[in-house]
Short mmCIF file of C-alpha atoms in Angstrom, two decimals:
data_model
loop_
_atom_site.label_atom_id
_atom_site.label_comp_id
_atom_site.label_asym_id
_atom_site.label_seq_id
_atom_site.Cartn_x
_atom_site.Cartn_y
_atom_site.Cartn_z
CA MET P 1 -7.51 -9.26 28.60
CA ASN P 2 -10.83 -7.38 28.66
CA ASN P 3 -13.31 -7.35 25.81
CA ALA P 4 -12.29 -3.87 24.61
CA ASN P 5 -8.67 -4.92 24.41
CA LYS P 6 -9.65 -8.16 22.70
CA HIS P 7 -11.61 -6.24 20.09
CA LEU P 8 -8.70 -3.87 19.58
CA ALA P 9 -6.25 -6.77 19.28
CA VAL P 10 -8.51 -8.47 16.73
CA LEU P 11 -8.78 -5.22 14.78
CA ILE P 12 -5.01 -4.67 14.80
CA PHE P 13 -4.36 -8.26 13.73
CA THR P 14 -6.98 -7.99 10.99
CA LEU P 15 -5.61 -4.68 9.72
CA LEU P 16 -2.05 -6.02 9.73
CA SER P 17 -3.14 -9.16 7.88
CA ILE P 18 -5.04 -7.17 5.28
CA GLY P 19 -2.17 -4.67 4.99
CA VAL P 20 0.37 -7.44 4.45
CA SER P 21 -1.92 -9.10 1.90
CA MET P 22 -2.40 -5.80 0.06
CA GLY P 23 1.36 -5.28 0.06
CA ILE P 24 1.96 -8.74 -1.39
CA VAL P 25 -0.71 -8.30 -4.07
CA ALA P 26 0.57 -4.81 -4.93
CA PHE P 27 4.15 -6.11 -5.20
CA GLN P 28 3.05 -9.01 -7.39
CA SER P 29 1.05 -6.60 -9.56
CA PHE P 30 4.06 -4.30 -9.91
CA GLN P 31 6.28 -7.23 -10.87
CA SER P 32 3.67 -8.43 -13.36
CA SER P 33 3.56 -4.97 -14.97
CA LYS P 34 7.37 -4.83 -15.16
CA LEU P 35 7.42 -8.26 -16.79
CA THR P 36 4.85 -7.14 -19.35
CA LEU P 37 6.95 -4.09 -20.20
CA HIS P 38 10.09 -6.20 -20.44
CA ASP P 39 8.39 -8.63 -22.83
CA GLU P 40 6.51 -6.13 -24.98
CA LEU P 41 8.78 -3.10 -25.43
CA PRO P 42 11.71 -4.57 -27.42
CA GLN P 43 9.47 -6.14 -30.05
CA THR P 44 7.26 -3.05 -30.15
CA LEU P 45 10.30 -0.86 -30.81
CA GLU P 46 11.43 -3.13 -33.63
CA ASN P 47 7.91 -3.09 -35.13
CA ALA P 48 7.87 0.73 -34.97
CA VAL P 49 11.22 0.94 -36.79
CA ARG P 50 10.06 -1.49 -39.47
CA GLN P 51 6.80 0.43 -39.87
CA VAL P 52 8.60 3.74 -40.37
CA ILE P 53 11.12 2.23 -42.80
CA LYS P 54 8.34 0.63 -44.79
CA THR P 55 6.41 3.92 -44.96
CA SER P 56 9.46 6.09 -45.70
CA SER P 57 10.80 3.85 -48.47
CA LYS P 58 7.44 3.13 -50.07
CA HIS P 59 8.21 5.26 -53.13
CA THR P 60 12.01 4.93 -53.07
CA PRO P 61 13.57 3.24 -56.13
CA PHE P 62 15.63 0.25 -55.06
CA TYR P 63 18.31 -1.82 -56.78
CA PHE P 64 19.46 -5.02 -55.19
CA TYR P 65 21.99 -7.55 -56.31
CA ALA P 66 22.79 -10.67 -54.36
CA LYS P 67 25.76 -12.54 -55.67
CA HIS P 68 24.87 -15.66 -53.77
CA GLY P 69 21.46 -15.65 -55.48
CA ASN P 70 19.61 -16.18 -52.21
CA ASP P 71 21.28 -19.56 -51.91
CA PRO P 72 20.29 -20.98 -48.51
CA GLU P 73 23.72 -22.56 -48.16
CA ARG P 74 25.40 -19.14 -48.39
CA ILE P 75 23.16 -17.47 -45.76
CA GLY P 76 25.15 -16.79 -42.61
CA THR P 77 28.54 -16.90 -44.34
CA TYR P 78 30.87 -13.93 -44.88
CA GLU P 79 32.48 -12.58 -48.02
CA LYS P 80 34.83 -9.74 -48.71
CA LYS P 81 33.33 -6.56 -50.20
CA THR P 82 34.81 -3.29 -51.39
CA ILE P 83 33.40 0.24 -51.28
CA THR P 84 35.07 3.08 -53.14
CA ARG P 85 34.20 6.65 -52.22
CA LYS P 86 36.13 9.32 -54.08
CA ASP P 87 39.77 8.58 -53.31
CA THR P 88 39.04 6.11 -50.51
CA THR P 89 38.61 2.38 -50.89
CA ILE P 90 37.10 0.44 -48.01
CA VAL P 91 37.26 -3.33 -47.70
CA TYR P 92 35.01 -5.08 -45.19
CA MET P 93 33.48 -8.48 -44.47
CA HIS P 94 29.84 -8.69 -45.48
CA LYS P 95 27.49 -11.22 -43.93
CA ASN P 96 25.22 -12.98 -46.40
CA VAL P 97 21.57 -12.82 -45.34
CA ASP P 98 18.26 -13.71 -46.90
CA PHE P 99 16.69 -11.49 -49.53
CA GLU P 100 14.14 -9.75 -47.27
CA THR P 101 16.73 -8.97 -44.58
CA GLU P 102 19.13 -7.56 -47.15
CA ILE P 103 16.39 -5.27 -48.47
CA TYR P 104 15.60 -4.18 -44.90
CA HIS P 105 19.28 -3.39 -44.20
CA THR P 106 19.76 -1.55 -47.46
CA PHE P 107 16.69 0.65 -46.96
CA GLN P 108 17.98 1.63 -43.51
CA ARG P 109 21.40 2.56 -44.88
CA CYS P 110 19.75 4.50 -47.67
CA LEU P 111 17.43 6.46 -45.36
CA LEU P 112 20.26 7.27 -42.95
CA SER P 113 22.65 8.34 -45.69
CA THR P 114 20.01 10.66 -47.18
CA ASP P 115 19.07 11.98 -43.73
CA SER P 116 15.51 10.67 -44.17
CA MET P 117 15.28 8.59 -40.98
CA TYR P 118 13.50 10.87 -38.52
CA CYS P 119 13.45 10.06 -34.82
CA PRO P 120 10.08 11.81 -34.20
CA ASN P 121 8.47 9.53 -36.79
CA ILE P 122 9.73 6.45 -34.95
CA GLN P 123 8.64 7.94 -31.62
CA SER P 124 5.13 8.59 -32.94
CA ALA P 125 4.83 5.07 -34.37
CA PHE P 126 6.26 3.54 -31.19
CA GLU P 127 3.88 5.31 -28.85
CA SER P 128 0.95 4.50 -31.13
CA LEU P 129 1.81 0.80 -30.95
CA LEU P 130 2.20 1.06 -27.17
CA SER P 131 -1.28 2.56 -26.85
CA GLU P 132 -2.69 -0.38 -28.79
CA LYS P 133 -1.14 -2.66 -26.14
CA ASN P 134 -2.62 -0.53 -23.31
CA ILE P 135 0.86 0.73 -22.36
CA HIS P 136 0.67 4.42 -21.47
CA ALA P 137 4.21 5.77 -21.25
CA LYS P 138 6.27 8.68 -22.49
CA SER P 139 9.23 7.92 -24.77
CA ILE P 140 12.12 9.61 -26.53
CA ILE P 141 13.78 7.85 -29.47
CA GLY P 142 17.48 8.02 -30.21
CA ILE P 143 19.37 6.69 -33.27
CA THR P 144 23.06 5.89 -33.20
CA SER P 145 24.85 4.72 -36.32
CA THR P 146 28.50 3.65 -36.48
CA GLY P 147 30.39 1.97 -39.28
CA LEU P 148 32.42 2.66 -42.36
CA TYR P 149 31.09 6.16 -42.97
CA ASN P 150 28.57 8.82 -41.95
CA ASP P 151 28.35 8.14 -38.21
CA LEU P 152 25.44 9.87 -36.50
CA ASP P 153 23.83 10.28 -33.11
CA ARG P 154 20.43 11.96 -32.81
CA VAL P 155 17.34 11.98 -30.57
CA SER P 156 13.73 12.94 -31.14
CA GLU P 157 13.84 15.50 -28.30
CA ASP P 158 15.90 16.57 -25.30
CA THR P 159 16.10 13.74 -22.75
CA THR P 160 16.60 16.11 -19.81
CA GLY P 161 12.87 16.79 -19.77
CA LEU P 162 12.03 13.13 -19.13
CA LYS P 163 12.49 11.11 -15.96
CA ILE P 164 14.01 8.01 -17.52
CA ASN P 165 12.94 4.73 -15.90
CA ASP P 166 14.16 2.35 -18.60
CA ARG P 167 16.13 2.11 -21.83
CA ILE P 168 15.17 -0.25 -24.62
CA ALA P 169 17.61 -0.84 -27.47
CA TYR P 170 17.12 -2.46 -30.86
CA THR P 171 20.32 -2.99 -32.85
CA VAL P 172 20.66 -3.81 -36.54
CA ASP P 173 24.03 -4.96 -37.90
CA THR P 174 24.17 -4.39 -41.66
CA SER P 175 27.86 -5.43 -41.93
CA SER P 176 28.93 -1.98 -43.13
CA LYS P 177 26.97 -0.22 -40.40
CA GLU P 178 25.69 -0.96 -36.91
CA ILE P 179 22.49 0.95 -36.23
CA THR P 180 21.05 1.18 -32.72
CA TYR P 181 17.58 2.49 -31.99
CA THR P 182 17.13 3.41 -28.31
CA ALA P 183 13.85 4.14 -26.58
CA TYR P 184 14.20 6.19 -23.38
CA MET P 185 11.11 5.32 -21.33
CA GLY P 186 9.34 7.34 -18.66
CA TYR P 187 6.78 5.42 -16.59
CA SER P 188 4.17 6.63 -14.12
CA LEU P 189 1.99 4.81 -11.59
CA TYR P 190 -0.74 4.91 -14.21
CA THR P 191 1.57 2.98 -16.58
CA TYR P 192 1.92 0.12 -14.09
CA TRP P 193 -1.73 0.26 -12.98
CA LYS P 194 -3.07 -0.15 -16.52
CA LEU P 195 -0.98 -3.31 -16.92
CA VAL P 196 -2.15 -4.98 -13.71
CA PRO P 197 -4.17 -8.16 -14.47
CA THR P 198 -7.90 -7.82 -13.82
CA ALA P 199 -7.84 -10.64 -11.26
CA LYS P 200 -5.30 -8.78 -9.12
CA ILE P 201 -7.31 -5.55 -9.35
CA HIS P 202 -10.37 -7.42 -8.08
CA MET P 203 -8.28 -8.89 -5.28
CA LEU P 204 -7.00 -5.45 -4.27
CA LEU P 205 -10.54 -4.03 -4.29
CA LEU P 206 -11.72 -6.92 -2.12
CA LEU P 207 -8.92 -6.27 0.38
CA VAL P 208 -9.82 -2.56 0.46
CA VAL P 209 -13.45 -3.47 1.19
CA LEU P 210 -12.31 -5.79 3.99
CA LEU P 211 -10.06 -3.07 5.39
CA VAL P 212 -12.84 -0.46 5.42
CA GLY P 213 -15.31 -3.02 6.76
CA SER P 214 -13.00 -3.98 9.64
CA ILE P 215 -12.57 -0.36 10.70
CA ALA P 216 -16.31 0.27 10.40
CA TRP P 217 -17.04 -2.86 12.47
CA PHE P 218 -14.74 -1.71 15.25
CA ILE P 219 -16.23 1.80 15.32
CA ILE P 220 -19.83 0.51 15.29
CA SER P 221 -19.17 -2.15 17.95
CA SER P 222 -17.43 0.40 20.18
CA LYS P 223 -20.34 2.83 19.93
CA LYS P 224 -22.82 0.02 20.48
CA LYS P 225 -20.97 -1.12 23.59
CA LYS P 226 -20.96 2.40 25.04
CA THR P 227 -24.69 2.67 24.35
CA ILE P 228 -25.40 -0.67 26.08
CA VAL P 229 -23.37 0.30 29.15
CA SER P 230 -25.13 3.64 29.34
CA GLU P 231 -28.54 1.94 29.11
CA ILE P 232 -27.56 -0.51 31.85
CA ILE P 233 -26.60 2.34 34.19
CA GLU P 234 -29.80 4.20 33.46
CA GLU P 235 -31.84 1.05 34.14
CA GLN P 236 -30.21 0.48 37.52
CA MET P 237 -29.88 4.08 38.73
CA PRO P 238 -32.96 6.32 39.07
CA SER P 239 -32.77 9.39 36.92
CA ALA P 240 -33.10 11.58 40.01
CA LEU P 241 -29.85 10.19 41.35
CA LEU P 242 -28.08 10.88 38.12
CA ASP P 243 -29.08 14.51 38.37
CA GLU P 244 -27.64 14.98 41.88
CA SER P 245 -24.27 16.53 42.63
CA ARG P 246 -21.29 14.52 41.58
CA PRO P 247 -19.85 12.35 44.40
CA ALA P 248 -16.44 13.92 43.79
CA ASP P 249 -17.85 17.29 44.84
CA LEU P 250 -18.49 15.95 48.36
CA LEU P 251 -14.97 14.70 49.08
CA LEU P 252 -11.71 16.40 49.93
CA PHE P 253 -8.25 14.86 49.49
CA GLU P 254 -5.30 15.96 51.62
CA LYS P 255 -1.91 14.28 51.14
CA GLY P 256 -2.95 10.65 51.43
CA TYR P 257 -6.11 11.37 53.42
CA ILE P 258 -9.77 11.45 52.44
CA VAL P 259 -12.08 13.93 54.16
CA PHE P 260 -15.88 14.10 54.34
CA ASN P 261 -17.80 16.44 56.65
CA GLY P 262 -14.71 16.93 58.81
CA ASN P 263 -14.13 13.16 59.15
CA ARG P 264 -10.60 12.32 58.03
CA GLU P 265 -9.18 8.88 57.21
CA LYS P 266 -5.94 7.69 55.62
CA ILE P 267 -6.39 6.14 52.14
CA GLN P 268 -3.90 3.81 50.52
CA PRO P 269 -2.54 4.71 47.02
CA GLN P 270 -4.12 1.59 45.50
CA SER P 271 -7.53 2.42 46.97
CA MET P 272 -7.12 6.01 45.82
CA SER P 273 -6.38 4.82 42.25
CA ILE P 274 -9.53 2.68 42.23
CA LEU P 275 -11.70 5.44 43.73
CA GLN P 276 -10.39 7.94 41.18
CA LEU P 277 -11.60 5.69 38.35
CA PHE P 278 -15.17 6.02 39.65
CA LEU P 279 -14.94 9.74 40.33
CA ASP P 280 -13.66 10.36 36.79
CA SER P 281 -16.31 8.19 35.13
CA PRO P 282 -19.25 10.12 33.60
CA ASN P 283 -21.69 7.35 34.63
CA LEU P 284 -20.04 6.56 37.98
CA GLN P 285 -19.22 3.07 36.77
CA VAL P 286 -16.01 1.28 35.88
CA PRO P 287 -15.68 -2.05 34.03
CA LYS P 288 -14.25 -4.79 36.21
CA SER P 289 -11.69 -5.50 33.52
CA VAL P 290 -10.34 -1.94 33.88
CA ILE P 291 -10.03 -2.28 37.65
CA LYS P 292 -8.16 -5.57 37.28
CA GLU P 293 -5.51 -3.84 35.20
CA ILE P 294 -4.23 -2.21 38.41
CA TRP P 295 -2.70 -5.56 39.37
CA THR P 296 0.14 -6.93 37.28
CA GLY P 297 1.52 -10.43 37.41
CA ASN P 298 -0.11 -13.81 37.96
CA TYR P 299 -2.55 -12.89 40.73
CA ASP P 300 -6.12 -13.89 41.45
CA LYS P 301 -7.24 -10.49 40.24
CA THR P 302 -10.92 -11.13 40.93
CA ARG P 303 -10.25 -11.82 44.63
CA HIS P 304 -7.89 -8.85 44.95
CA MET P 305 -10.44 -6.59 43.28
CA ALA P 306 -13.25 -7.70 45.61
CA SER P 307 -11.06 -7.13 48.68
CA ALA P 308 -10.02 -3.67 47.46
CA ILE P 309 -13.64 -2.66 46.84
CA ASN P 310 -14.60 -3.90 50.31
CA ARG P 311 -11.81 -1.82 51.91
CA ILE P 312 -13.00 1.30 50.10
CA ASN P 313 -16.59 0.72 51.25
CA GLN P 314 -15.39 0.29 54.85
CA LEU P 315 -13.46 3.56 54.51
CA PHE P 316 -16.64 5.28 53.27
CA SER P 317 -18.53 3.90 56.28
CA ARG P 318 -15.94 5.23 58.77
CA ILE P 319 -16.09 8.79 57.40
CA GLY P 320 -19.85 8.71 56.92
CA TYR P 321 -19.69 9.11 53.16
CA PRO P 322 -23.20 8.37 51.76
CA TYR P 323 -22.01 6.38 48.76
CA ARG P 324 -20.94 2.78 48.26
CA ILE P 325 -19.34 0.84 45.42
CA SER P 326 -21.79 -1.86 44.36
CA SER P 327 -21.30 -4.58 41.77
CA GLU P 328 -24.97 -4.33 40.83
CA LYS P 329 -26.16 -7.71 39.64
CA GLU P 330 -23.60 -10.52 39.67
CA ASN P 331 -23.56 -10.84 35.88
CA ARG P 332 -22.80 -7.17 35.27
CA PRO P 333 -19.28 -6.56 33.92
CA PHE P 334 -18.77 -3.40 36.01
CA TYR P 335 -18.88 -1.82 39.46
CA ALA P 336 -20.92 1.34 40.11
CA LEU P 337 -20.58 4.12 42.70
CA LEU P 338 -24.13 4.47 44.07
CA PRO P 339 -25.83 6.29 46.93
CA GLN P 340 -25.69 4.09 50.03
CA CYS P 341 -29.39 3.47 50.22
CA PHE P 342 -29.63 2.39 46.61
CA ALA P 343 -26.49 0.24 46.89
CA GLU P 344 -27.93 -1.54 49.95
CA GLU P 345 -31.22 -2.22 48.14
CA THR P 346 -29.33 -3.63 45.18
CA SER P 347 -27.17 -5.77 47.45
CA GLN P 348 -30.25 -7.17 49.21
CA GLU P 349 -31.85 -8.04 45.87
CA GLU P 350 -28.71 -9.90 44.85
CA HIS P 351 -28.82 -12.09 47.97
CA LYS P 352 -32.51 -12.96 47.74
#
């Protein structure tokens, strides 16, 4: 594998590694945000309901009578209760609770029965509490009440205008009524992003820097390599030669034959492929690694390449073509198509 391919392979491996790492971190961040929402929303909804009930019933007269006298031993037990409304008598089983819970339940029943429990108020309180927790999401609040009387089902606004990603429910069982508060949640990418832990954000930013840096390194190294090769060619080939007519302009190709000044010789497809690499090169040079790619399999590619170059030079000699393929100095990683005189001088210097 030549150096260019090695660099490309390293870049691809690096980009894949960084991409996989970014994917893992992003997935973990997403899961972390979902877990935060799962943990925070139910309690936040309950707090919003309690806040609205407390505010709405602040100036509401209240009468409470607990037969069990807040006796701890009676809490959690059930007793039969009767409600008479006009000509209807309702008997139900009432669960004994502590004093504060009973007040909470009674206020809810009172607000619902007087149509004073407004969904928009709960929605406003809920979203305000979410903002305090750095949760930026759209919500719609619904209230459903079922029980002995006055069933209702209402929402703060039409849910068709919201892309619902989640539903959070908070249910209160007051024995005579079961009240369910439902928050229909709409999340955006911003919702999840704001909940990502700072450490994971820093990790993502680091991976982005590595990704951009890897691409920049490859681009800079590629340009630098091209500049070095160009400088090497200019060092070894006089500028006058570079300004002459292109070698390709002097040759003719006729169905497997190469022609120069009326001299015609058969050229093998492999030799033609190698020669074409030089004729197509802007600097008349081809990296040895590129030439070796012509041979596939487990061959001694260096020996095969040297033999192929020698055959092409012999072909040039037979047709009188004034160019030769020279390897320049032994440590150069490329062959160059040079005028014969210059190639011979270079070859003599190499053997001194």
